[in-house]
PDB file of N, CA and C in Angstrom:
ATOM      1  N   MET A   1     -19.856  71.553  59.545  1.00 69.00           N
ATOM      2  CA  MET A   1     -19.101  71.155  58.375  1.00 69.00           C
ATOM      3  C   MET A   1     -20.079  70.738  57.279  1.00 69.00           C
ATOM      4  N   HIS A   2     -19.964  71.371  56.133  1.00 77.00           N
ATOM      5  CA  HIS A   2     -20.842  71.063  55.005  1.00 77.00           C
ATOM      6  C   HIS A   2     -20.149  70.066  54.080  1.00 77.00           C
ATOM      7  N   VAL A   3     -20.798  68.923  53.884  1.00 76.00           N
ATOM      8  CA  VAL A   3     -20.268  67.911  52.972  1.00 76.00           C
ATOM      9  C   VAL A   3     -21.228  67.814  51.792  1.00 76.00           C
ATOM     10  N   ASP A   4     -20.717  68.062  50.614  1.00 76.00           N
ATOM     11  CA  ASP A   4     -21.527  68.040  49.405  1.00 76.00           C
ATOM     12  C   ASP A   4     -22.000  66.621  49.103  1.00 76.00           C
ATOM     13  N   ALA A   5     -23.285  66.478  48.759  1.00 74.00           N
ATOM     14  CA  ALA A   5     -23.864  65.159  48.483  1.00 74.00           C
ATOM     15  C   ALA A   5     -23.230  64.502  47.263  1.00 74.00           C
ATOM     16  N   THR A   6     -22.905  65.288  46.261  1.00 71.00           N
ATOM     17  CA  THR A   6     -22.284  64.731  45.056  1.00 71.00           C
ATOM     18  C   THR A   6     -20.908  64.167  45.368  1.00 71.00           C
ATOM     19  N   LEU A   7     -20.128  64.916  46.118  1.00 80.00           N
ATOM     20  CA  LEU A   7     -18.800  64.447  46.501  1.00 80.00           C
ATOM     21  C   LEU A   7     -18.900  63.180  47.344  1.00 80.00           C
ATOM     22  N   THR A   8     -19.864  63.136  48.242  1.00 84.00           N
ATOM     23  CA  THR A   8     -20.060  61.956  49.079  1.00 84.00           C
ATOM     24  C   THR A   8     -20.374  60.726  48.229  1.00 84.00           C
ATOM     25  N   ALA A   9     -21.229  60.889  47.224  1.00 80.00           N
ATOM     26  CA  ALA A   9     -21.584  59.761  46.355  1.00 80.00           C
ATOM     27  C   ALA A   9     -20.372  59.258  45.578  1.00 80.00           C
ATOM     28  N   PHE A  10     -19.553  60.170  45.068  1.00 82.00           N
ATOM     29  CA  PHE A  10     -18.361  59.751  44.325  1.00 82.00           C
ATOM     30  C   PHE A  10     -17.320  59.100  45.234  1.00 82.00           C
ATOM     31  N   ILE A  11     -17.166  59.589  46.453  1.00 89.00           N
ATOM     32  CA  ILE A  11     -16.237  58.962  47.407  1.00 89.00           C
ATOM     33  C   ILE A  11     -16.723  57.563  47.754  1.00 89.00           C
ATOM     34  N   ALA A  12     -18.037  57.418  47.977  1.00 89.00           N
ATOM     35  CA  ALA A  12     -18.590  56.099  48.291  1.00 89.00           C
ATOM     36  C   ALA A  12     -18.374  55.134  47.128  1.00 89.00           C
ATOM     37  N   LEU A  13     -18.570  55.600  45.918  1.00 86.00           N
ATOM     38  CA  LEU A  13     -18.336  54.757  44.744  1.00 86.00           C
ATOM     39  C   LEU A  13     -16.870  54.350  44.653  1.00 86.00           C
ATOM     40  N   ALA A  14     -15.978  55.286  44.882  1.00 91.00           N
ATOM     41  CA  ALA A  14     -14.545  54.970  44.843  1.00 91.00           C
ATOM     42  C   ALA A  14     -14.186  53.941  45.908  1.00 91.00           C
ATOM     43  N   LEU A  15     -14.743  54.089  47.108  1.00 95.00           N
ATOM     44  CA  LEU A  15     -14.469  53.121  48.177  1.00 95.00           C
ATOM     45  C   LEU A  15     -15.009  51.737  47.832  1.00 95.00           C
ATOM     46  N   LEU A  16     -16.197  51.683  47.237  1.00 92.00           N
ATOM     47  CA  LEU A  16     -16.750  50.393  46.829  1.00 92.00           C
ATOM     48  C   LEU A  16     -15.876  49.721  45.779  1.00 92.00           C
ATOM     49  N   LEU A  17     -15.318  50.497  44.877  1.00 92.00           N
ATOM     50  CA  LEU A  17     -14.420  49.938  43.863  1.00 92.00           C
ATOM     51  C   LEU A  17     -13.086  49.508  44.469  1.00 92.00           C
ATOM     52  N   LEU A  18     -12.531  50.348  45.340  1.00 95.00           N
ATOM     53  CA  LEU A  18     -11.221  50.041  45.932  1.00 95.00           C
ATOM     54  C   LEU A  18     -11.262  48.833  46.859  1.00 95.00           C
ATOM     55  N   THR A  19     -12.368  48.639  47.558  1.00 96.00           N
ATOM     56  CA  THR A  19     -12.464  47.516  48.493  1.00 96.00           C
ATOM     57  C   THR A  19     -12.926  46.228  47.824  1.00 96.00           C
ATOM     58  N   GLY A  20     -13.304  46.306  46.556  1.00 93.00           N
ATOM     59  CA  GLY A  20     -13.700  45.106  45.833  1.00 93.00           C
ATOM     60  C   GLY A  20     -15.162  44.728  46.001  1.00 93.00           C
ATOM     61  N   VAL A  21     -15.938  45.543  46.691  1.00 93.00           N
ATOM     62  CA  VAL A  21     -17.366  45.266  46.818  1.00 93.00           C
ATOM     63  C   VAL A  21     -18.022  45.334  45.440  1.00 93.00           C
ATOM     64  N   LEU A  22     -17.594  46.293  44.652  1.00 89.00           N
ATOM     65  CA  LEU A  22     -18.027  46.416  43.262  1.00 89.00           C
ATOM     66  C   LEU A  22     -16.813  46.299  42.353  1.00 89.00           C
ATOM     67  N   THR A  23     -17.055  45.777  41.178  1.00 89.00           N
ATOM     68  CA  THR A  23     -16.004  45.782  40.160  1.00 89.00           C
ATOM     69  C   THR A  23     -16.452  46.704  39.028  1.00 89.00           C
ATOM     70  N   TRP A  24     -15.500  47.073  38.194  1.00 85.00           N
ATOM     71  CA  TRP A  24     -15.850  47.927  37.064  1.00 85.00           C
ATOM     72  C   TRP A  24     -16.838  47.211  36.143  1.00 85.00           C
ATOM     73  N   LYS A  25     -16.730  45.882  36.081  1.00 87.00           N
ATOM     74  CA  LYS A  25     -17.657  45.092  35.267  1.00 87.00           C
ATOM     75  C   LYS A  25     -19.075  45.185  35.825  1.00 87.00           C
ATOM     76  N   ASP A  26     -19.216  45.177  37.160  1.00 85.00           N
ATOM     77  CA  ASP A  26     -20.536  45.350  37.779  1.00 85.00           C
ATOM     78  C   ASP A  26     -21.158  46.679  37.364  1.00 85.00           C
ATOM     79  N   ILE A  27     -20.333  47.691  37.365  1.00 83.00           N
ATOM     80  CA  ILE A  27     -20.823  49.022  36.994  1.00 83.00           C
ATOM     81  C   ILE A  27     -21.240  49.043  35.529  1.00 83.00           C
ATOM     82  N   LEU A  28     -20.430  48.429  34.674  1.00 82.00           N
ATOM     83  CA  LEU A  28     -20.750  48.410  33.248  1.00 82.00           C
ATOM     84  C   LEU A  28     -21.999  47.587  32.948  1.00 82.00           C
ATOM     85  N   ASN A  29     -22.268  46.556  33.766  1.00 87.00           N
ATOM     86  CA  ASN A  29     -23.463  45.736  33.565  1.00 87.00           C
ATOM     87  C   ASN A  29     -24.742  46.471  33.953  1.00 87.00           C
ATOM     88  N   GLU A  30     -24.642  47.427  34.849  1.00 84.00           N
ATOM     89  CA  GLU A  30     -25.805  48.204  35.293  1.00 84.00           C
ATOM     90  C   GLU A  30     -25.680  49.638  34.794  1.00 84.00           C
ATOM     91  N   THR A  31     -25.523  49.779  33.506  1.00 79.00           N
ATOM     92  CA  THR A  31     -25.234  51.107  32.947  1.00 79.00           C
ATOM     93  C   THR A  31     -26.338  52.119  33.199  1.00 79.00           C
ATOM     94  N   GLY A  32     -27.589  51.697  33.156  1.00 83.00           N
ATOM     95  CA  GLY A  32     -28.689  52.639  33.351  1.00 83.00           C
ATOM     96  C   GLY A  32     -28.651  53.306  34.713  1.00 83.00           C
ATOM     97  N   ALA A  33     -28.460  52.505  35.751  1.00 82.00           N
ATOM     98  CA  ALA A  33     -28.443  53.050  37.112  1.00 82.00           C
ATOM     99  C   ALA A  33     -27.237  53.954  37.338  1.00 82.00           C
ATOM    100  N   TRP A  34     -26.068  53.510  36.915  1.00 77.00           N
ATOM    101  CA  TRP A  34     -24.861  54.311  37.131  1.00 77.00           C
ATOM    102  C   TRP A  34     -24.843  55.550  36.245  1.00 77.00           C
ATOM    103  N   ASN A  35     -25.371  55.421  35.052  1.00 79.00           N
ATOM    104  CA  ASN A  35     -25.463  56.564  34.159  1.00 79.00           C
ATOM    105  C   ASN A  35     -26.343  57.651  34.783  1.00 79.00           C
ATOM    106  N   THR A  36     -27.468  57.229  35.353  1.00 80.00           N
ATOM    107  CA  THR A  36     -28.367  58.175  36.016  1.00 80.00           C
ATOM    108  C   THR A  36     -27.682  58.834  37.199  1.00 80.00           C
ATOM    109  N   LEU A  37     -26.997  58.056  38.020  1.00 77.00           N
ATOM    110  CA  LEU A  37     -26.308  58.612  39.189  1.00 77.00           C
ATOM    111  C   LEU A  37     -25.272  59.648  38.773  1.00 77.00           C
ATOM    112  N   VAL A  38     -24.467  59.310  37.806  1.00 77.00           N
ATOM    113  CA  VAL A  38     -23.398  60.227  37.392  1.00 77.00           C
ATOM    114  C   VAL A  38     -23.971  61.496  36.775  1.00 77.00           C
ATOM    115  N   TRP A  39     -24.925  61.366  35.855  1.00 79.00           N
ATOM    116  CA  TRP A  39     -25.469  62.558  35.193  1.00 79.00           C
ATOM    117  C   TRP A  39     -26.230  63.445  36.163  1.00 79.00           C
ATOM    118  N   PHE A  40     -27.078  62.855  37.010  1.00 79.00           N
ATOM    119  CA  PHE A  40     -27.829  63.685  37.953  1.00 79.00           C
ATOM    120  C   PHE A  40     -26.918  64.354  38.962  1.00 79.00           C
ATOM    121  N   SER A  41     -25.889  63.660  39.400  1.00 78.00           N
ATOM    122  CA  SER A  41     -24.990  64.288  40.373  1.00 78.00           C
ATOM    123  C   SER A  41     -24.265  65.476  39.750  1.00 78.00           C
ATOM    124  N   VAL A  42     -23.853  65.342  38.511  1.00 79.00           N
ATOM    125  CA  VAL A  42     -23.189  66.462  37.831  1.00 79.00           C
ATOM    126  C   VAL A  42     -24.166  67.615  37.611  1.00 79.00           C
ATOM    127  N   LEU A  43     -25.387  67.308  37.204  1.00 78.00           N
ATOM    128  CA  LEU A  43     -26.379  68.358  36.961  1.00 78.00           C
ATOM    129  C   LEU A  43     -26.752  69.098  38.241  1.00 78.00           C
ATOM    130  N   VAL A  44     -26.925  68.360  39.326  1.00 78.00           N
ATOM    131  CA  VAL A  44     -27.248  69.003  40.602  1.00 78.00           C
ATOM    132  C   VAL A  44     -26.064  69.829  41.081  1.00 78.00           C
ATOM    133  N   LEU A  45     -24.857  69.343  40.875  1.00 80.00           N
ATOM    134  CA  LEU A  45     -23.661  70.102  41.240  1.00 80.00           C
ATOM    135  C   LEU A  45     -23.586  71.406  40.450  1.00 80.00           C
ATOM    136  N   MET A  46     -23.884  71.349  39.161  1.00 80.00           N
ATOM    137  CA  MET A  46     -23.852  72.565  38.346  1.00 80.00           C
ATOM    138  C   MET A  46     -24.922  73.556  38.791  1.00 80.00           C
ATOM    139  N   ALA A  47     -26.106  73.069  39.124  1.00 78.00           N
ATOM    140  CA  ALA A  47     -27.171  73.952  39.611  1.00 78.00           C
ATOM    141  C   ALA A  47     -26.765  74.596  40.930  1.00 78.00           C
ATOM    142  N   ASP A  48     -26.121  73.835  41.799  1.00 81.00           N
ATOM    143  CA  ASP A  48     -25.643  74.374  43.069  1.00 81.00           C
ATOM    144  C   ASP A  48     -24.576  75.442  42.842  1.00 81.00           C
ATOM    145  N   GLN A  49     -23.714  75.219  41.871  1.00 84.00           N
ATOM    146  CA  GLN A  49     -22.674  76.207  41.570  1.00 84.00           C
ATOM    147  C   GLN A  49     -23.273  77.511  41.041  1.00 84.00           C
ATOM    148  N   LEU A  50     -24.318  77.418  40.230  1.00 83.00           N
ATOM    149  CA  LEU A  50     -25.000  78.628  39.764  1.00 83.00           C
ATOM    150  C   LEU A  50     -25.526  79.429  40.948  1.00 83.00           C
ATOM    151  N   ASN A  51     -26.051  78.723  41.924  1.00 83.00           N
ATOM    152  CA  ASN A  51     -26.574  79.382  43.116  1.00 83.00           C
ATOM    153  C   ASN A  51     -25.448  79.991  43.943  1.00 83.00           C
ATOM    154  N   GLN A  52     -24.363  79.263  44.127  1.00 87.00           N
ATOM    155  CA  GLN A  52     -23.235  79.762  44.922  1.00 87.00           C
ATOM    156  C   GLN A  52     -22.536  80.939  44.251  1.00 87.00           C
ATOM    157  N   LEU A  53     -22.496  80.957  42.939  1.00 91.00           N
ATOM    158  CA  LEU A  53     -21.866  82.064  42.224  1.00 91.00           C
ATOM    159  C   LEU A  53     -22.715  83.328  42.243  1.00 91.00           C
ATOM    160  N   GLY A  54     -23.955  83.190  42.682  1.00 90.00           N
ATOM    161  CA  GLY A  54     -24.827  84.350  42.786  1.00 90.00           C
ATOM    162  C   GLY A  54     -25.682  84.599  41.562  1.00 90.00           C
ATOM    163  N   PHE A  55     -25.653  83.683  40.600  1.00 87.00           N
ATOM    164  CA  PHE A  55     -26.448  83.886  39.390  1.00 87.00           C
ATOM    165  C   PHE A  55     -27.942  83.836  39.685  1.00 87.00           C
ATOM    166  N   ILE A  56     -28.366  82.849  40.462  1.00 82.00           N
ATOM    167  CA  ILE A  56     -29.794  82.695  40.756  1.00 82.00           C
ATOM    168  C   ILE A  56     -30.317  83.868  41.586  1.00 82.00           C
ATOM    169  N   PRO A  57     -29.619  84.289  42.660  1.00 87.00           N
ATOM    170  CA  PRO A  57     -30.095  85.487  43.380  1.00 87.00           C
ATOM    171  C   PRO A  57     -30.120  86.741  42.496  1.00 87.00           C
ATOM    172  N   TRP A  58     -29.112  86.899  41.636  1.00 91.00           N
ATOM    173  CA  TRP A  58     -29.078  88.046  40.726  1.00 91.00           C
ATOM    174  C   TRP A  58     -30.272  88.012  39.776  1.00 91.00           C
ATOM    175  N   LEU A  59     -30.545  86.844  39.208  1.00 86.00           N
ATOM    176  CA  LEU A  59     -31.666  86.696  38.287  1.00 86.00           C
ATOM    177  C   LEU A  59     -32.991  86.942  39.005  1.00 86.00           C
ATOM    178  N   SER A  60     -33.104  86.463  40.235  1.00 87.00           N
ATOM    179  CA  SER A  60     -34.323  86.679  41.019  1.00 87.00           C
ATOM    180  C   SER A  60     -34.572  88.158  41.258  1.00 87.00           C
ATOM    181  N   GLN A  61     -33.517  88.884  41.621  1.00 93.00           N
ATOM    182  CA  GLN A  61     -33.658  90.327  41.843  1.00 93.00           C
ATOM    183  C   GLN A  61     -34.019  91.054  40.547  1.00 93.00           C
ATOM    184  N   LEU A  62     -33.416  90.656  39.457  1.00 93.00           N
ATOM    185  CA  LEU A  62     -33.717  91.268  38.162  1.00 93.00           C
ATOM    186  C   LEU A  62     -35.189  91.085  37.798  1.00 93.00           C
ATOM    187  N   ILE A  63     -35.689  89.877  37.990  1.00 91.00           N
ATOM    188  CA  ILE A  63     -37.091  89.598  37.678  1.00 91.00           C
ATOM    189  C   ILE A  63     -38.010  90.353  38.632  1.00 91.00           C
ATOM    190  N   ALA A  64     -37.666  90.372  39.927  1.00 92.00           N
ATOM    191  CA  ALA A  64     -38.498  91.072  40.914  1.00 92.00           C
ATOM    192  C   ALA A  64     -38.609  92.552  40.586  1.00 92.00           C
ATOM    193  N   HIS A  65     -37.494  93.179  40.234  1.00 94.00           N
ATOM    194  CA  HIS A  65     -37.525  94.603  39.888  1.00 94.00           C
ATOM    195  C   HIS A  65     -38.289  94.847  38.587  1.00 94.00           C
ATOM    196  N   SER A  66     -38.199  93.917  37.659  1.00 93.00           N
ATOM    197  CA  SER A  66     -38.897  94.075  36.381  1.00 93.00           C
ATOM    198  C   SER A  66     -40.411  93.947  36.531  1.00 93.00           C
ATOM    199  N   LEU A  67     -40.849  93.115  37.473  1.00 93.00           N
ATOM    200  CA  LEU A  67     -42.279  92.863  37.635  1.00 93.00           C
ATOM    201  C   LEU A  67     -42.935  93.776  38.666  1.00 93.00           C
ATOM    202  N   HIS A  68     -42.141  94.539  39.374  1.00 93.00           N
ATOM    203  CA  HIS A  68     -42.682  95.422  40.410  1.00 93.00           C
ATOM    204  C   HIS A  68     -43.653  96.437  39.799  1.00 93.00           C
ATOM    205  N   GLY A  69     -44.810  96.541  40.406  1.00 93.00           N
ATOM    206  CA  GLY A  69     -45.795  97.516  39.956  1.00 93.00           C
ATOM    207  C   GLY A  69     -46.814  96.976  38.968  1.00 93.00           C
ATOM    208  N   LEU A  70     -46.629  95.763  38.479  1.00 94.00           N
ATOM    209  CA  LEU A  70     -47.603  95.167  37.562  1.00 94.00           C
ATOM    210  C   LEU A  70     -48.729  94.514  38.356  1.00 94.00           C
ATOM    211  N   SER A  71     -49.874  94.340  37.734  1.00 95.00           N
ATOM    212  CA  SER A  71     -50.987  93.676  38.418  1.00 95.00           C
ATOM    213  C   SER A  71     -50.665  92.193  38.609  1.00 95.00           C
ATOM    214  N   TRP A  72     -51.240  91.599  39.657  1.00 94.00           N
ATOM    215  CA  TRP A  72     -50.872  90.225  39.995  1.00 94.00           C
ATOM    216  C   TRP A  72     -51.210  89.210  38.907  1.00 94.00           C
ATOM    217  N   PRO A  73     -52.318  89.330  38.145  1.00 95.00           N
ATOM    218  CA  PRO A  73     -52.538  88.330  37.083  1.00 95.00           C
ATOM    219  C   PRO A  73     -51.446  88.363  36.009  1.00 95.00           C
ATOM    220  N   ILE A  74     -50.981  89.548  35.681  1.00 95.00           N
ATOM    221  CA  ILE A  74     -49.906  89.660  34.689  1.00 95.00           C
ATOM    222  C   ILE A  74     -48.609  89.072  35.246  1.00 95.00           C
ATOM    223  N   VAL A  75     -48.337  89.326  36.523  1.00 95.00           N
ATOM    224  CA  VAL A  75     -47.131  88.783  37.159  1.00 95.00           C
ATOM    225  C   VAL A  75     -47.166  87.261  37.152  1.00 95.00           C
ATOM    226  N   ILE A  76     -48.315  86.675  37.490  1.00 95.00           N
ATOM    227  CA  ILE A  76     -48.435  85.209  37.505  1.00 95.00           C
ATOM    228  C   ILE A  76     -48.159  84.638  36.110  1.00 95.00           C
ATOM    229  N   VAL A  77     -48.764  85.223  35.106  1.00 95.00           N
ATOM    230  CA  VAL A  77     -48.569  84.732  33.732  1.00 95.00           C
ATOM    231  C   VAL A  77     -47.104  84.855  33.324  1.00 95.00           C
ATOM    232  N   LEU A  78     -46.488  85.987  33.619  1.00 93.00           N
ATOM    233  CA  LEU A  78     -45.079  86.184  33.249  1.00 93.00           C
ATOM    234  C   LEU A  78     -44.156  85.226  34.000  1.00 93.00           C
ATOM    235  N   LEU A  79     -44.434  84.989  35.284  1.00 91.00           N
ATOM    236  CA  LEU A  79     -43.607  84.049  36.051  1.00 91.00           C
ATOM    237  C   LEU A  79     -43.750  82.623  35.533  1.00 91.00           C
ATOM    238  N   ILE A  80     -44.957  82.235  35.174  1.00 92.00           N
ATOM    239  CA  ILE A  80     -45.162  80.894  34.613  1.00 92.00           C
ATOM    240  C   ILE A  80     -44.411  80.754  33.287  1.00 92.00           C
ATOM    241  N   LEU A  81     -44.510  81.774  32.454  1.00 91.00           N
ATOM    242  CA  LEU A  81     -43.777  81.739  31.181  1.00 91.00           C
ATOM    243  C   LEU A  81     -42.269  81.684  31.400  1.00 91.00           C
ATOM    244  N   PHE A  82     -41.772  82.482  32.346  1.00 87.00           N
ATOM    245  CA  PHE A  82     -40.338  82.456  32.634  1.00 87.00           C
ATOM    246  C   PHE A  82     -39.906  81.080  33.138  1.00 87.00           C
ATOM    247  N   PHE A  83     -40.679  80.513  34.060  1.00 84.00           N
ATOM    248  CA  PHE A  83     -40.336  79.199  34.599  1.00 84.00           C
ATOM    249  C   PHE A  83     -40.342  78.152  33.490  1.00 84.00           C
ATOM    250  N   PHE A  84     -41.334  78.214  32.616  1.00 84.00           N
ATOM    251  CA  PHE A  84     -41.431  77.256  31.514  1.00 84.00           C
ATOM    252  C   PHE A  84     -40.237  77.374  30.571  1.00 84.00           C
ATOM    253  N   TYR A  85     -39.928  78.581  30.143  1.00 82.00           N
ATOM    254  CA  TYR A  85     -38.841  78.761  29.175  1.00 82.00           C
ATOM    255  C   TYR A  85     -37.455  78.632  29.806  1.00 82.00           C
ATOM    256  N   SER A  86     -37.335  78.893  31.099  1.00 80.00           N
ATOM    257  CA  SER A  86     -36.031  78.715  31.748  1.00 80.00           C
ATOM    258  C   SER A  86     -35.663  77.240  31.848  1.00 80.00           C
ATOM    259  N   HIS A  87     -36.650  76.359  31.727  1.00 77.00           N
ATOM    260  CA  HIS A  87     -36.369  74.923  31.762  1.00 77.00           C
ATOM    261  C   HIS A  87     -35.447  74.511  30.620  1.00 77.00           C
ATOM    262  N   TYR A  88     -35.480  75.240  29.519  1.00 75.00           N
ATOM    263  CA  TYR A  88     -34.625  74.910  28.377  1.00 75.00           C
ATOM    264  C   TYR A  88     -33.151  75.219  28.643  1.00 75.00           C
ATOM    265  N   LEU A  89     -32.855  75.940  29.704  1.00 74.00           N
ATOM    266  CA  LEU A  89     -31.468  76.222  30.068  1.00 74.00           C
ATOM    267  C   LEU A  89     -30.848  75.087  30.872  1.00 74.00           C
ATOM    268  N   PHE A  90     -31.672  74.139  31.311  1.00 69.00           N
ATOM    269  CA  PHE A  90     -31.199  73.044  32.155  1.00 69.00           C
ATOM    270  C   PHE A  90     -31.457  71.718  31.461  1.00 69.00           C
ATOM    271  N   ALA A  91     -30.595  70.757  31.738  1.00 63.00           N
ATOM    272  CA  ALA A  91     -30.702  69.461  31.070  1.00 63.00           C
ATOM    273  C   ALA A  91     -31.716  68.534  31.725  1.00 63.00           C
ATOM    274  N   SER A  92     -32.134  68.830  32.945  1.00 64.00           N
ATOM    275  CA  SER A  92     -33.103  67.968  33.610  1.00 64.00           C
ATOM    276  C   SER A  92     -33.989  68.793  34.523  1.00 64.00           C
ATOM    277  N   ALA A  93     -35.140  68.228  34.847  1.00 67.00           N
ATOM    278  CA  ALA A  93     -36.061  68.905  35.764  1.00 67.00           C
ATOM    279  C   ALA A  93     -35.452  69.001  37.158  1.00 67.00           C
ATOM    280  N   THR A  94     -34.679  68.003  37.553  1.00 63.00           N
ATOM    281  CA  THR A  94     -34.042  68.030  38.871  1.00 63.00           C
ATOM    282  C   THR A  94     -33.082  69.197  38.984  1.00 63.00           C
ATOM    283  N   ALA A  95     -32.257  69.392  37.993  1.00 63.00           N
ATOM    284  CA  ALA A  95     -31.318  70.516  38.016  1.00 63.00           C
ATOM    285  C   ALA A  95     -32.054  71.846  37.965  1.00 63.00           C
ATOM    286  N   HIS A  96     -33.129  71.898  37.202  1.00 63.00           N
ATOM    287  CA  HIS A  96     -33.918  73.125  37.091  1.00 63.00           C
ATOM    288  C   HIS A  96     -34.521  73.499  38.442  1.00 63.00           C
ATOM    289  N   VAL A  97     -35.163  72.541  39.094  1.00 64.00           N
ATOM    290  CA  VAL A  97     -35.784  72.804  40.395  1.00 64.00           C
ATOM    291  C   VAL A  97     -34.729  73.103  41.444  1.00 64.00           C
ATOM    292  N   SER A  98     -33.607  72.408  41.404  1.00 62.00           N
ATOM    293  CA  SER A  98     -32.535  72.668  42.375  1.00 62.00           C
ATOM    294  C   SER A  98     -31.990  74.080  42.241  1.00 62.00           C
ATOM    295  N   ALA A  99     -31.838  74.531  41.019  1.00 62.00           N
ATOM    296  CA  ALA A  99     -31.296  75.872  40.800  1.00 62.00           C
ATOM    297  C   ALA A  99     -32.293  76.956  41.159  1.00 62.00           C
ATOM    298  N   MET A 100     -33.541  76.725  40.850  1.00 62.00           N
ATOM    299  CA  MET A 100     -34.550  77.748  41.107  1.00 62.00           C
ATOM    300  C   MET A 100     -34.949  77.747  42.560  1.00 62.00           C
TER     301      MET A 100
END
């Protein structure tokens, strides 16, 4: 059984709120930590969805076929450039690395 980490974190947060361990005021007082948790969980979830939809495997195959037959120094330079510029498609390094 596969349980998504993002869903688990949100269920745990809901349980902490429902049982009174945390209050909404506690969450609002620690905005930096909760803001990070919420944004990173959404970004990682979106990166996972790109992978599940087949976008990342499709893109990988497209790049592999495009670079086939080139010399290895040119391939390395092109892959580094692609990795660098593909970072602009993602809002965080975590989501970028998760998707790639």
